[in-house]
């Protein structure tokens, strides 16, 4: 990844914030979110959901956006969108997000958030938009045209973060260019019109990225991702048909044996054990035994979460209430911020 320097800086800054959070939780507002394109999987769970719950329990203001307008950045349909949104809310709650503490809402229900897009777009140049390497990578991976919305969605993400004056954003490394764009937008707005927005920092996790079952990046489109919402049987089936290699003896070697190592890391994170130790224990037991171990580890860990999930799914009225309540709260905050923005810009008539 280019720009290692800025990664190092972001990592150090993020460690300082982690320490300060313990002392001054009230100084922080978290905003993060997900694109509702399908079910959340183990990568989301260990990569960010656990961290969100941890921040929620510290008394930091926590906000989660279900980024429904981001779905159409690189696809031509909103098929299944409502189903995906509701299931995302169910996943959050099952994993420990508490709607009494964390505001959960969607883009499309908060007009004032979206209106920030107009002044914000005036603060970036086309060249800056074109330079964002995550957008470039996403466009290439999608095989879709570079839509105006895909090109400008990092600016829209700045609206997501800044409408509630978020100052910490737990993200993966790929989102760092977006955080940089958000900082720049906030700085330029404040310079031009007076201080309205805070300085934003990404909160990087020190836990290594969990690869998919085949050792590649975990992604639904690769068929290597275990969804939180899968049943035990679906989980077993997916693990069973995942690739291994021809060597019987199980060893942990992410470089040369990505498939076997992906399985070992999954088992390791679910059991809290060291993948090397699991490998040594299985040894000549081979891939069959390893896969049985991984299946038990995943299904064991997620049993209580999946049980809660099933209970929650029985009461869709409650799930809708959670979202309606979050949307109402988000609207009140967004209208207040938009009011400050229009005042700062002299657009109060
Ligand atoms: N782009 C993010 C993702 O795909 C989701 C997202 C939308 C987001 N708005 C955000 C993340 C604001 C952080 C802050 O994961």
Tab-separated table of C-alpha atoms and ligand atoms in Angstrom:
chain	number	residue	atom	x	y	z
A	1	UNK	CA	0.000	0.000	0.000
A	2	UNK	CA	1.480	3.399	-0.936
A	3	UNK	CA	1.776	6.173	1.595
A	4	UNK	CA	3.153	4.039	4.432
A	5	UNK	CA	4.202	7.279	6.117
A	6	UNK	CA	0.657	8.466	6.565
A	7	UNK	CA	-0.385	5.014	7.789
A	8	UNK	CA	2.288	5.137	10.484
A	9	UNK	CA	1.159	8.609	11.514
A	10	UNK	CA	-2.497	7.532	11.637
A	11	UNK	CA	-1.580	4.462	13.687
A	12	UNK	CA	0.359	6.488	16.237
A	13	UNK	CA	-2.397	9.090	16.483
A	14	UNK	CA	-4.931	6.344	16.910
A	15	UNK	CA	-2.953	4.813	19.787
A	16	UNK	CA	-2.834	8.199	21.537
A	17	UNK	CA	-6.596	8.518	21.195
A	18	UNK	CA	-7.154	4.990	22.536
A	19	UNK	CA	-5.272	6.043	25.666
A	20	UNK	CA	-7.134	9.366	25.986
A	21	UNK	CA	-10.526	7.657	25.569
A	22	UNK	CA	-9.983	6.027	28.932
A	23	UNK	CA	-9.584	9.412	30.594
A	24	UNK	CA	-11.952	11.654	28.587
A	25	UNK	CA	-14.681	9.527	27.021
A	26	UNK	CA	-17.020	12.538	26.984
A	27	UNK	CA	-14.765	14.315	24.479
A	28	UNK	CA	-15.439	11.765	21.769
A	29	UNK	CA	-18.181	11.150	19.239
A	30	UNK	CA	-17.867	8.020	17.141
A	31	UNK	CA	-19.420	7.675	13.737
A	32	UNK	CA	-18.986	4.667	11.548
A	33	UNK	CA	-21.149	2.533	9.325
A	34	UNK	CA	-21.658	-0.143	6.728
A	35	UNK	CA	-23.032	-0.461	3.233
A	36	UNK	CA	-26.163	-2.619	3.355
A	37	UNK	CA	-25.232	-4.826	0.406
A	38	UNK	CA	-25.616	-8.160	2.211
A	39	UNK	CA	-25.161	-9.826	5.579
A	40	UNK	CA	-22.388	-8.836	7.957
A	41	UNK	CA	-19.685	-11.497	8.308
A	42	UNK	CA	-16.897	-12.522	10.668
A	43	UNK	CA	-14.576	-9.907	9.170
A	44	UNK	CA	-17.011	-7.166	10.185
A	45	UNK	CA	-17.559	-8.757	13.575
A	46	UNK	CA	-13.936	-9.110	14.670
A	47	UNK	CA	-12.732	-6.149	12.603
A	48	UNK	CA	-15.137	-3.499	13.860
A	49	UNK	CA	-18.333	-4.628	15.648
A	50	UNK	CA	-16.462	-5.729	18.770
A	51	UNK	CA	-14.708	-2.355	18.840
A	52	UNK	CA	-17.977	-0.440	18.411
A	53	UNK	CA	-19.505	-2.258	21.378
A	54	UNK	CA	-16.387	-1.533	23.438
A	55	UNK	CA	-16.620	2.210	22.644
A	56	UNK	CA	-20.366	2.189	23.332
A	57	UNK	CA	-19.763	0.768	26.796
A	58	UNK	CA	-17.171	3.436	27.598
A	59	UNK	CA	-19.757	6.189	27.467
A	60	UNK	CA	-18.539	7.715	24.223
A	61	UNK	CA	-21.321	9.053	21.985
A	62	UNK	CA	-21.687	6.292	19.413
A	63	UNK	CA	-23.443	6.523	16.051
A	64	UNK	CA	-23.808	3.962	13.286
A	65	UNK	CA	-24.965	4.777	9.781
A	66	UNK	CA	-26.517	2.160	7.542
A	67	UNK	CA	-25.178	3.730	4.369
A	68	UNK	CA	-28.018	2.976	1.973
A	69	UNK	CA	-27.151	5.661	-0.589
A	70	UNK	CA	-23.676	4.135	-0.802
A	71	UNK	CA	-25.188	0.953	-2.236
A	72	UNK	CA	-25.866	2.671	-5.563
A	73	UNK	CA	-22.328	4.022	-5.943
A	74	UNK	CA	-21.432	0.992	-8.049
A	75	UNK	CA	-24.629	-0.901	-8.781
A	76	UNK	CA	-27.723	-0.282	-10.825
A	77	UNK	CA	-30.365	-1.630	-8.485
A	78	UNK	CA	-31.717	-1.260	-4.978
A	79	UNK	CA	-33.107	-4.792	-5.016
A	80	UNK	CA	-33.340	-6.294	-1.486
A	81	UNK	CA	-32.324	-2.982	0.078
A	82	UNK	CA	-34.986	-2.918	2.807
A	83	UNK	CA	-34.293	-6.542	3.681
A	84	UNK	CA	-30.556	-5.836	3.887
A	85	UNK	CA	-31.090	-2.758	6.041
A	86	UNK	CA	-33.334	-4.554	8.544
A	87	UNK	CA	-30.992	-7.532	8.728
A	88	UNK	CA	-28.087	-5.212	9.363
A	89	UNK	CA	-29.921	-3.692	12.306
A	90	UNK	CA	-30.662	-7.207	13.609
A	91	UNK	CA	-26.972	-8.118	13.276
A	92	UNK	CA	-25.919	-4.998	15.204
A	93	UNK	CA	-28.317	-5.662	18.066
A	94	UNK	CA	-27.470	-9.366	18.241
A	95	UNK	CA	-23.779	-8.466	18.485
A	96	UNK	CA	-24.306	-6.131	21.420
A	97	UNK	CA	-25.063	-2.713	19.951
A	98	UNK	CA	-27.569	-1.160	22.347
A	99	UNK	CA	-29.976	1.247	20.622
A	100	UNK	CA	-30.466	3.112	23.892
A	101	UNK	CA	-26.781	4.071	23.753
A	102	UNK	CA	-25.985	3.977	20.031
A	103	UNK	CA	-27.907	5.898	17.375
A	104	UNK	CA	-28.603	3.698	14.337
A	105	UNK	CA	-29.932	5.424	11.200
A	106	UNK	CA	-29.887	5.476	7.392
A	107	UNK	CA	-28.739	8.059	4.843
A	108	UNK	CA	-32.019	8.202	2.996
A	109	UNK	CA	-34.059	9.189	6.058
A	110	UNK	CA	-31.935	12.216	6.982
A	111	UNK	CA	-32.308	14.982	4.354
A	112	UNK	CA	-30.265	17.612	6.224
A	113	UNK	CA	-27.272	15.242	6.323
A	114	UNK	CA	-27.445	14.891	2.555
A	115	UNK	CA	-27.750	18.630	2.056
A	116	UNK	CA	-24.287	19.133	3.558
A	117	UNK	CA	-23.063	17.531	0.344
A	118	UNK	CA	-23.563	20.808	-1.575
A	119	UNK	CA	-21.240	23.081	0.391
A	120	UNK	CA	-18.804	20.187	0.927
A	121	UNK	CA	-18.520	19.453	-2.801
A	122	UNK	CA	-17.440	23.046	-3.317
A	123	UNK	CA	-14.468	22.429	-1.014
A	124	UNK	CA	-12.772	19.704	-3.075
A	125	UNK	CA	-11.283	19.714	-6.540
A	126	UNK	CA	-11.845	17.132	-9.219
A	127	UNK	CA	-8.145	16.223	-9.089
A	128	UNK	CA	-8.407	15.447	-5.370
A	129	UNK	CA	-11.417	13.225	-5.996
A	130	UNK	CA	-9.628	11.405	-8.809
A	131	UNK	CA	-6.598	10.773	-6.607
A	132	UNK	CA	-8.424	8.706	-3.937
A	133	UNK	CA	-6.872	5.245	-4.296
A	134	UNK	CA	-9.644	3.391	-2.458
A	135	UNK	CA	-12.235	4.742	-4.887
A	136	UNK	CA	-10.024	3.692	-7.793
A	137	UNK	CA	-9.601	0.177	-6.377
A	138	UNK	CA	-13.327	-0.161	-5.697
A	139	UNK	CA	-14.228	0.950	-9.193
A	140	UNK	CA	-11.822	-1.566	-10.722
A	141	UNK	CA	-13.141	-4.366	-8.519
A	142	UNK	CA	-16.763	-3.560	-9.357
A	143	UNK	CA	-16.271	-3.576	-13.130
A	144	UNK	CA	-18.846	-0.773	-13.119
A	145	UNK	CA	-18.522	2.708	-14.620
A	146	UNK	CA	-17.140	5.415	-12.376
A	147	UNK	CA	-20.429	7.091	-11.466
A	148	UNK	CA	-20.540	10.627	-10.123
A	149	UNK	CA	-21.664	9.171	-6.825
A	150	UNK	CA	-18.788	6.687	-6.600
A	151	UNK	CA	-16.299	9.456	-7.360
A	152	UNK	CA	-17.810	11.729	-4.698
A	153	UNK	CA	-18.857	9.232	-2.034
A	154	UNK	CA	-15.877	10.100	0.183
A	155	UNK	CA	-17.393	13.610	0.369
A	156	UNK	CA	-20.727	12.057	1.258
A	157	UNK	CA	-18.932	10.111	3.963
A	158	UNK	CA	-17.611	13.428	5.271
A	159	UNK	CA	-21.289	14.456	5.601
A	160	UNK	CA	-21.970	11.236	7.551
A	161	UNK	CA	-19.166	11.966	9.971
A	162	UNK	CA	-19.480	15.731	10.314
A	163	UNK	CA	-23.259	16.134	10.587
A	164	UNK	CA	-23.008	14.739	14.139
A	165	UNK	CA	-19.565	16.315	14.695
A	166	UNK	CA	-17.991	12.906	14.871
A	167	UNK	CA	-14.306	13.023	15.778
A	168	UNK	CA	-13.392	9.338	15.833
A	169	UNK	CA	-14.096	6.871	13.077
A	170	UNK	CA	-13.171	3.217	13.619
A	171	UNK	CA	-12.115	2.063	10.172
A	172	UNK	CA	-10.004	-0.364	8.257
A	173	UNK	CA	-6.882	0.837	6.565
A	174	UNK	CA	-8.616	1.154	3.177
A	175	UNK	CA	-10.798	3.950	4.558
A	176	UNK	CA	-7.878	6.188	5.560
A	177	UNK	CA	-7.937	8.237	2.328
A	178	UNK	CA	-11.581	9.042	3.093
A	179	UNK	CA	-10.723	10.198	6.592
A	180	UNK	CA	-8.058	12.441	5.097
A	181	UNK	CA	-10.634	13.926	2.721
A	182	UNK	CA	-13.024	14.509	5.643
A	183	UNK	CA	-10.315	16.312	7.626
A	184	UNK	CA	-9.574	18.498	4.639
A	185	UNK	CA	-13.240	19.365	4.101
A	186	UNK	CA	-13.709	20.253	7.789
A	187	UNK	CA	-10.540	22.373	7.789
A	188	UNK	CA	-11.478	24.233	4.588
A	189	UNK	CA	-15.031	24.859	5.756
A	190	UNK	CA	-13.807	26.245	9.089
A	191	UNK	CA	-11.224	28.445	7.348
A	192	UNK	CA	-13.717	29.906	4.903
A	193	UNK	CA	-16.783	30.323	7.057
A	194	UNK	CA	-15.766	30.030	10.718
A	195	UNK	CA	-15.355	27.057	12.980
A	196	UNK	CA	-18.232	24.603	12.853
A	197	UNK	CA	-16.547	21.203	12.501
A	198	UNK	CA	-14.104	19.206	14.642
A	199	UNK	CA	-10.877	17.501	13.617
A	200	UNK	CA	-11.536	13.897	12.692
A	201	UNK	CA	-9.293	10.910	13.341
A	202	UNK	CA	-9.501	7.338	12.150
A	203	UNK	CA	-9.326	4.759	14.893
A	204	UNK	CA	-7.291	1.867	13.552
A	205	UNK	CA	-7.418	-1.484	15.277
A	206	UNK	CA	-4.200	-3.261	16.094
A	207	UNK	CA	-5.779	-6.692	15.524
A	208	UNK	CA	-4.641	-8.148	12.194
A	209	UNK	CA	-7.222	-8.449	9.449
A	210	UNK	CA	-9.045	-11.792	9.482
A	211	UNK	CA	-8.705	-13.360	6.017
A	212	UNK	CA	-11.462	-15.388	4.374
A	213	UNK	CA	-11.633	-19.184	4.603
A	214	UNK	CA	-9.323	-19.476	1.579
A	215	UNK	CA	-6.780	-16.966	2.872
A	216	UNK	CA	-7.819	-14.241	0.430
A	217	UNK	CA	-9.493	-10.996	1.507
A	218	UNK	CA	-12.789	-11.901	3.139
A	219	UNK	CA	-15.604	-11.042	0.767
A	220	UNK	CA	-19.060	-12.340	0.098
A	221	UNK	CA	-18.315	-12.357	-3.627
A	222	UNK	CA	-15.427	-14.816	-3.088
A	223	UNK	CA	-17.690	-17.214	-1.169
A	224	UNK	CA	-15.094	-17.272	1.617
A	225	UNK	CA	-17.026	-15.347	4.261
A	226	UNK	CA	-19.044	-16.790	7.121
A	227	UNK	CA	-22.032	-14.542	7.800
A	228	UNK	CA	-23.002	-13.903	11.404
A	229	UNK	CA	-26.557	-14.863	10.424
A	230	UNK	CA	-25.688	-18.288	8.992
A	231	UNK	CA	-27.035	-21.408	10.691
A	232	UNK	CA	-24.671	-24.000	12.163
A	233	UNK	CA	-25.333	-26.246	9.166
A	234	UNK	CA	-24.651	-23.480	6.620
A	235	UNK	CA	-21.439	-22.648	8.456
A	236	UNK	CA	-20.351	-26.309	8.457
A	237	UNK	CA	-21.092	-26.625	4.742
A	238	UNK	CA	-19.128	-23.510	3.791
A	239	UNK	CA	-16.128	-24.584	5.846
A	240	UNK	CA	-16.294	-28.108	4.469
A	241	UNK	CA	-16.136	-26.975	0.868
A	242	UNK	CA	-13.403	-24.385	1.472
A	243	UNK	CA	-10.081	-25.075	-0.232
A	244	UNK	CA	-7.118	-26.596	1.608
A	245	UNK	CA	-3.911	-27.912	0.048
A	246	UNK	CA	-2.324	-31.277	-0.721
A	247	UNK	CA	-0.049	-31.404	2.307
A	248	UNK	CA	-1.558	-33.523	5.085
A	249	UNK	CA	0.403	-32.132	8.025
A	250	UNK	CA	-1.293	-28.963	9.263
A	251	UNK	CA	1.074	-26.027	9.827
A	252	UNK	CA	0.499	-22.307	10.253
A	253	UNK	CA	2.186	-20.566	7.339
A	254	UNK	CA	0.159	-17.618	5.934
A	255	UNK	CA	2.748	-16.934	3.179
A	256	UNK	CA	2.903	-20.388	1.637
A	257	UNK	CA	-0.283	-22.021	2.887
A	258	UNK	CA	-2.930	-19.249	2.776
A	259	UNK	CA	-5.945	-21.592	2.726
A	260	UNK	CA	-4.970	-23.718	5.736
A	261	UNK	CA	-3.763	-20.606	7.574
A	262	UNK	CA	-7.055	-18.782	6.896
A	263	UNK	CA	-8.870	-21.673	8.568
A	264	UNK	CA	-6.435	-21.664	11.498
A	265	UNK	CA	-6.836	-17.912	12.014
A	266	UNK	CA	-10.613	-18.259	12.036
A	267	UNK	CA	-10.395	-20.998	14.657
A	268	UNK	CA	-7.836	-18.965	16.612
A	269	UNK	CA	-9.915	-15.803	16.826
A	270	UNK	CA	-13.055	-17.721	17.875
A	271	UNK	CA	-11.311	-19.747	20.571
A	272	UNK	CA	-8.819	-17.106	21.720
A	273	UNK	CA	-6.035	-19.590	20.981
A	274	UNK	CA	-2.828	-19.189	19.031
A	275	UNK	CA	-3.219	-20.560	15.456
A	276	UNK	CA	0.232	-22.197	15.684
A	277	UNK	CA	-0.829	-24.143	18.743
A	278	UNK	CA	-3.992	-25.347	17.015
A	279	UNK	CA	-1.922	-26.392	13.993
A	280	UNK	CA	0.501	-28.371	16.175
A	281	UNK	CA	-2.376	-30.101	17.931
A	282	UNK	CA	-4.025	-31.192	14.675
A	283	UNK	CA	-0.814	-32.006	12.785
A	284	UNK	CA	-1.302	-35.207	10.789
A	285	UNK	CA	-5.037	-35.134	11.546
A	286	UNK	CA	-5.193	-33.231	8.246
A	287	UNK	CA	-7.650	-30.815	6.680
A	288	UNK	CA	-10.727	-32.843	7.636
A	289	UNK	CA	-9.954	-32.618	11.318
A	290	UNK	CA	-8.981	-28.958	10.996
A	291	UNK	CA	-12.287	-28.125	9.332
A	292	UNK	CA	-14.249	-29.908	12.040
A	293	UNK	CA	-12.318	-27.916	14.627
A	294	UNK	CA	-12.985	-24.606	12.836
A	295	UNK	CA	-16.687	-25.414	12.492
A	296	UNK	CA	-17.019	-26.119	16.197
A	297	UNK	CA	-15.056	-23.012	17.093
A	298	UNK	CA	-17.202	-20.706	14.930
A	299	UNK	CA	-20.538	-22.270	15.822
A	300	UNK	CA	-19.604	-22.314	19.508
A	301	UNK	CA	-18.578	-18.675	19.570
A	302	UNK	CA	-21.607	-17.436	17.638
A	303	UNK	CA	-24.220	-19.648	19.339
A	304	UNK	CA	-25.462	-16.991	21.801
A	305	UNK	CA	-25.327	-14.233	19.159
A	306	UNK	CA	-27.274	-16.349	16.683
A	307	UNK	CA	-29.819	-17.242	19.313
A	308	UNK	CA	-30.382	-13.547	20.078
A	309	UNK	CA	-30.573	-12.891	16.364
A	310	UNK	CA	-33.389	-15.391	15.949
A	311	UNK	CA	-35.313	-13.860	18.815
A	312	UNK	CA	-34.903	-10.348	17.405
A	313	UNK	CA	-35.978	-11.434	13.923
A	314	UNK	CA	-39.329	-12.549	15.336
A	315	UNK	CA	-40.196	-8.965	16.219
A	316	UNK	CA	-39.740	-6.884	13.081
A	317	UNK	CA	-41.883	-4.098	14.516
A	318	UNK	CA	-39.259	-3.600	17.199
A	319	UNK	CA	-36.454	-3.540	14.602
A	320	UNK	CA	-38.336	-0.899	12.613
A	321	UNK	CA	-38.911	1.111	15.796
A	322	UNK	CA	-35.180	1.092	16.503
A	323	UNK	CA	-34.492	2.494	13.065
A	324	UNK	CA	-37.307	5.045	13.210
A	325	UNK	CA	-36.083	6.271	16.562
A	326	UNK	CA	-32.483	6.513	15.303
A	327	UNK	CA	-33.637	8.334	12.187
A	328	UNK	CA	-35.636	10.834	14.246
A	329	UNK	CA	-32.644	11.550	16.488
A	330	UNK	CA	-30.313	11.840	13.490
A	331	UNK	CA	-32.689	14.306	11.827
A	332	UNK	CA	-32.725	16.556	14.884
A	333	UNK	CA	-28.898	16.587	14.993
A	334	UNK	CA	-28.564	17.086	11.229
A	335	UNK	CA	-31.011	20.004	11.190
A	336	UNK	CA	-29.113	21.670	14.016
A	337	UNK	CA	-25.781	21.276	12.188
A	338	UNK	CA	-27.230	22.431	8.870
A	339	UNK	CA	-28.566	25.474	10.677
A	340	UNK	CA	-25.072	26.258	11.981
A	341	UNK	CA	-23.680	25.763	8.471
A	342	UNK	CA	-26.184	28.125	6.886
A	343	UNK	CA	-25.579	30.689	9.630
A	344	UNK	CA	-21.805	30.461	9.112
A	345	UNK	CA	-22.298	30.865	5.367
A	346	UNK	CA	-24.666	33.831	5.764
A	347	UNK	CA	-27.482	31.895	4.196
A	348	UNK	CA	-30.141	32.627	6.792
A	349	UNK	CA	-32.869	34.693	5.221
B	1	LIG	N1	-17.698	2.997	3.263
B	1	LIG	C1	-17.857	2.313	4.502
B	1	LIG	C2	-17.664	0.818	4.234
B	1	LIG	O1	-17.903	0.361	3.131
B	1	LIG	C3	-19.214	2.522	5.154
B	1	LIG	C4	-19.446	3.937	5.593
B	1	LIG	C5	-20.412	4.803	5.130
B	1	LIG	C6	-18.705	4.664	6.566
B	1	LIG	N2	-20.309	5.994	5.739
B	1	LIG	C7	-19.280	5.961	6.629
B	1	LIG	C8	-17.610	4.332	7.369
B	1	LIG	C9	-18.759	6.935	7.465
B	1	LIG	C10	-17.105	5.313	8.218
B	1	LIG	C11	-17.671	6.594	8.257
B	1	LIG	O2	-17.325	0.116	5.144
